């Protein structure tokens, strides 16, 4: 399964990439929201997006909204990964088109299990 890692901080992308590659996920990176949307637009197979909320050019919720409007898009499961943890932020993020919300700092095993469940249940991948 392909996982898009979208975060403007190189260290965060590197951490997630190392974690996911260790679990045999194929990863692609984006340094900002515009690059993330381009990667989602190019997707031909089911994809999971781990989208930081605060990024240059387009923020995570804006990427979610735009991605949901893509014609003929493959199935995608979009997570907002952020330190924003208020109930209002969570609701706003979900309303933008995110499927789920992961609060930083996240627990490694929880993130991996959540990805696995998204792949199996929502995307039909294994």
PDB file of C-alpha atoms in Angstrom:
ATOM      1  CA  UNK A   1       0.000   0.000   0.000  1.00  0.00           C
ATOM      2  CA  UNK A   2       1.222   3.492  -0.824  1.00  0.00           C
ATOM      3  CA  UNK A   3       1.349   6.094   1.943  1.00  0.00           C
ATOM      4  CA  UNK A   4       1.784   9.787   1.256  1.00  0.00           C
ATOM      5  CA  UNK A   5       3.732  11.577   3.995  1.00  0.00           C
ATOM      6  CA  UNK A   6       3.030  15.306   3.785  1.00  0.00           C
ATOM      7  CA  UNK A   7       4.842  17.505   6.287  1.00  0.00           C
ATOM      8  CA  UNK A   8       6.918  20.648   5.899  1.00  0.00           C
ATOM      9  CA  UNK A   9       9.435  19.445   8.508  1.00  0.00           C
ATOM     10  CA  UNK A  10      12.050  17.130   7.020  1.00  0.00           C
ATOM     11  CA  UNK A  11      12.638  15.415  10.373  1.00  0.00           C
ATOM     12  CA  UNK A  12       8.962  14.468  10.690  1.00  0.00           C
ATOM     13  CA  UNK A  13       8.921  13.058   7.149  1.00  0.00           C
ATOM     14  CA  UNK A  14      12.097  11.080   7.809  1.00  0.00           C
ATOM     15  CA  UNK A  15      10.710   9.630  11.052  1.00  0.00           C
ATOM     16  CA  UNK A  16       7.458   8.515   9.409  1.00  0.00           C
ATOM     17  CA  UNK A  17       9.245   7.199   6.344  1.00  0.00           C
ATOM     18  CA  UNK A  18      11.618   5.062   8.434  1.00  0.00           C
ATOM     19  CA  UNK A  19       8.733   3.740  10.516  1.00  0.00           C
ATOM     20  CA  UNK A  20       6.590   2.851   7.490  1.00  0.00           C
ATOM     21  CA  UNK A  21       9.355   1.389   5.349  1.00  0.00           C
ATOM     22  CA  UNK A  22      10.212  -0.872   8.284  1.00  0.00           C
ATOM     23  CA  UNK A  23       6.662  -2.218   7.956  1.00  0.00           C
ATOM     24  CA  UNK A  24       6.975  -2.607   4.160  1.00  0.00           C
ATOM     25  CA  UNK A  25       4.783   0.320   3.148  1.00  0.00           C
ATOM     26  CA  UNK A  26       5.632   2.129  -0.058  1.00  0.00           C
ATOM     27  CA  UNK A  27       5.992   5.826   0.744  1.00  0.00           C
ATOM     28  CA  UNK A  28       6.013   9.078  -1.167  1.00  0.00           C
ATOM     29  CA  UNK A  29       6.815  12.437   0.391  1.00  0.00           C
ATOM     30  CA  UNK A  30       5.472  15.958   0.019  1.00  0.00           C
ATOM     31  CA  UNK A  31       7.040  19.070   1.566  1.00  0.00           C
ATOM     32  CA  UNK A  32       3.906  21.177   1.441  1.00  0.00           C
ATOM     33  CA  UNK A  33       0.187  20.957   0.789  1.00  0.00           C
ATOM     34  CA  UNK A  34       0.486  21.748  -2.896  1.00  0.00           C
ATOM     35  CA  UNK A  35       2.912  18.840  -3.428  1.00  0.00           C
ATOM     36  CA  UNK A  36       0.594  16.595  -1.395  1.00  0.00           C
ATOM     37  CA  UNK A  37      -2.363  17.412  -3.625  1.00  0.00           C
ATOM     38  CA  UNK A  38      -0.260  16.755  -6.732  1.00  0.00           C
ATOM     39  CA  UNK A  39       0.682  13.307  -5.372  1.00  0.00           C
ATOM     40  CA  UNK A  40      -2.962  12.514  -4.587  1.00  0.00           C
ATOM     41  CA  UNK A  41      -3.962  13.680  -8.070  1.00  0.00           C
ATOM     42  CA  UNK A  42      -1.366  11.354  -9.635  1.00  0.00           C
ATOM     43  CA  UNK A  43      -2.497   8.330  -7.590  1.00  0.00           C
ATOM     44  CA  UNK A  44      -3.833   5.457  -9.681  1.00  0.00           C
ATOM     45  CA  UNK A  45      -4.204   2.968  -6.816  1.00  0.00           C
ATOM     46  CA  UNK A  46      -5.663   3.245  -3.306  1.00  0.00           C
ATOM     47  CA  UNK A  47      -3.558   5.560  -1.166  1.00  0.00           C
ATOM     48  CA  UNK A  48      -3.329   6.665   2.447  1.00  0.00           C
ATOM     49  CA  UNK A  49      -2.368  10.259   3.173  1.00  0.00           C
ATOM     50  CA  UNK A  50      -0.720  11.347   6.418  1.00  0.00           C
ATOM     51  CA  UNK A  51      -1.204  15.097   6.186  1.00  0.00           C
ATOM     52  CA  UNK A  52       0.217  17.632   8.594  1.00  0.00           C
ATOM     53  CA  UNK A  53      -2.329  20.343   9.371  1.00  0.00           C
ATOM     54  CA  UNK A  54      -0.011  23.350   9.098  1.00  0.00           C
ATOM     55  CA  UNK A  55       1.939  23.358   5.854  1.00  0.00           C
ATOM     56  CA  UNK A  56       2.922  26.022   3.332  1.00  0.00           C
ATOM     57  CA  UNK A  57       0.859  26.641   0.191  1.00  0.00           C
ATOM     58  CA  UNK A  58      -2.120  24.470   1.271  1.00  0.00           C
ATOM     59  CA  UNK A  59      -2.890  23.298   4.784  1.00  0.00           C
ATOM     60  CA  UNK A  60      -3.905  19.710   5.501  1.00  0.00           C
ATOM     61  CA  UNK A  61      -7.660  20.413   5.657  1.00  0.00           C
ATOM     62  CA  UNK A  62      -7.461  22.264   2.338  1.00  0.00           C
ATOM     63  CA  UNK A  63      -5.715  19.261   0.794  1.00  0.00           C
ATOM     64  CA  UNK A  64      -8.481  16.989   2.106  1.00  0.00           C
ATOM     65  CA  UNK A  65     -11.218  19.189   0.654  1.00  0.00           C
ATOM     66  CA  UNK A  66      -9.512  19.442  -2.734  1.00  0.00           C
ATOM     67  CA  UNK A  67      -8.704  15.712  -2.837  1.00  0.00           C
ATOM     68  CA  UNK A  68     -12.346  14.800  -2.238  1.00  0.00           C
ATOM     69  CA  UNK A  69     -13.272  16.807  -5.339  1.00  0.00           C
ATOM     70  CA  UNK A  70     -10.862  14.985  -7.660  1.00  0.00           C
ATOM     71  CA  UNK A  71     -12.679  13.251 -10.508  1.00  0.00           C
ATOM     72  CA  UNK A  72     -11.990   9.528 -10.938  1.00  0.00           C
ATOM     73  CA  UNK A  73      -9.740   9.419  -7.883  1.00  0.00           C
ATOM     74  CA  UNK A  74      -8.862   6.005  -6.482  1.00  0.00           C
ATOM     75  CA  UNK A  75      -9.956   5.202  -2.934  1.00  0.00           C
ATOM     76  CA  UNK A  76      -8.014   7.293  -0.463  1.00  0.00           C
ATOM     77  CA  UNK A  77      -7.920   7.361   3.311  1.00  0.00           C
ATOM     78  CA  UNK A  78      -6.767  10.729   4.622  1.00  0.00           C
ATOM     79  CA  UNK A  79      -5.427  11.356   8.125  1.00  0.00           C
ATOM     80  CA  UNK A  80      -4.718  14.760   9.571  1.00  0.00           C
ATOM     81  CA  UNK A  81      -1.624  14.389  11.754  1.00  0.00           C
ATOM     82  CA  UNK A  82      -1.347  17.397  14.046  1.00  0.00           C
ATOM     83  CA  UNK A  83      -0.804  18.824  17.502  1.00  0.00           C
ATOM     84  CA  UNK A  84      -4.214  20.507  17.265  1.00  0.00           C
ATOM     85  CA  UNK A  85      -6.309  18.559  19.723  1.00  0.00           C
ATOM     86  CA  UNK A  86      -9.352  20.668  20.563  1.00  0.00           C
ATOM     87  CA  UNK A  87     -12.761  19.184  19.793  1.00  0.00           C
ATOM     88  CA  UNK A  88     -13.424  22.100  17.417  1.00  0.00           C
ATOM     89  CA  UNK A  89     -10.224  21.339  15.489  1.00  0.00           C
ATOM     90  CA  UNK A  90     -11.055  17.645  15.254  1.00  0.00           C
ATOM     91  CA  UNK A  91     -14.562  18.382  13.968  1.00  0.00           C
ATOM     92  CA  UNK A  92     -13.217  20.972  11.510  1.00  0.00           C
ATOM     93  CA  UNK A  93     -10.622  18.504  10.234  1.00  0.00           C
ATOM     94  CA  UNK A  94     -13.155  15.742   9.743  1.00  0.00           C
ATOM     95  CA  UNK A  95     -15.542  18.130   7.996  1.00  0.00           C
ATOM     96  CA  UNK A  96     -12.762  19.047   5.575  1.00  0.00           C
ATOM     97  CA  UNK A  97     -12.773  15.482   4.274  1.00  0.00           C
ATOM     98  CA  UNK A  98     -10.286  13.744   6.539  1.00  0.00           C
ATOM     99  CA  UNK A  99     -11.233  10.179   7.425  1.00  0.00           C
ATOM    100  CA  UNK A 100      -9.431  10.262  10.737  1.00  0.00           C
ATOM    101  CA  UNK A 101      -7.299  12.388  12.996  1.00  0.00           C
ATOM    102  CA  UNK A 102      -3.985  11.522  14.647  1.00  0.00           C
ATOM    103  CA  UNK A 103      -2.733  13.771  17.420  1.00  0.00           C
ATOM    104  CA  UNK A 104       1.016  14.387  17.751  1.00  0.00           C
ATOM    105  CA  UNK A 105       2.959  13.069  19.437  1.00  0.00           C
ATOM    106  CA  UNK A 106       1.530   9.758  18.331  1.00  0.00           C
ATOM    107  CA  UNK A 107       2.277   6.290  19.650  1.00  0.00           C
ATOM    108  CA  UNK A 108       4.134   4.259  17.012  1.00  0.00           C
ATOM    109  CA  UNK A 109       2.110   1.055  17.430  1.00  0.00           C
ATOM    110  CA  UNK A 110      -1.186   2.945  17.437  1.00  0.00           C
ATOM    111  CA  UNK A 111      -0.283   4.674  14.158  1.00  0.00           C
ATOM    112  CA  UNK A 112       0.745   1.398  12.531  1.00  0.00           C
ATOM    113  CA  UNK A 113      -2.406  -0.418  13.651  1.00  0.00           C
ATOM    114  CA  UNK A 114      -4.599   2.459  12.483  1.00  0.00           C
ATOM    115  CA  UNK A 115      -2.928   2.347   9.067  1.00  0.00           C
ATOM    116  CA  UNK A 116      -3.350  -1.407   8.882  1.00  0.00           C
ATOM    117  CA  UNK A 117      -7.054  -1.160   9.703  1.00  0.00           C
ATOM    118  CA  UNK A 118      -7.547   1.608   7.128  1.00  0.00           C
ATOM    119  CA  UNK A 119      -5.872  -0.539   4.512  1.00  0.00           C
ATOM    120  CA  UNK A 120      -7.912  -3.624   5.274  1.00  0.00           C
ATOM    121  CA  UNK A 121     -11.310  -2.105   5.936  1.00  0.00           C
ATOM    122  CA  UNK A 122     -11.468   1.067   3.922  1.00  0.00           C
ATOM    123  CA  UNK A 123      -9.158   0.466   0.988  1.00  0.00           C
ATOM    124  CA  UNK A 124      -9.420  -3.278   0.568  1.00  0.00           C
ATOM    125  CA  UNK A 125      -5.632  -3.574   0.497  1.00  0.00           C
ATOM    126  CA  UNK A 126      -3.531  -5.972   2.483  1.00  0.00           C
TER     127      UNK A 126
END
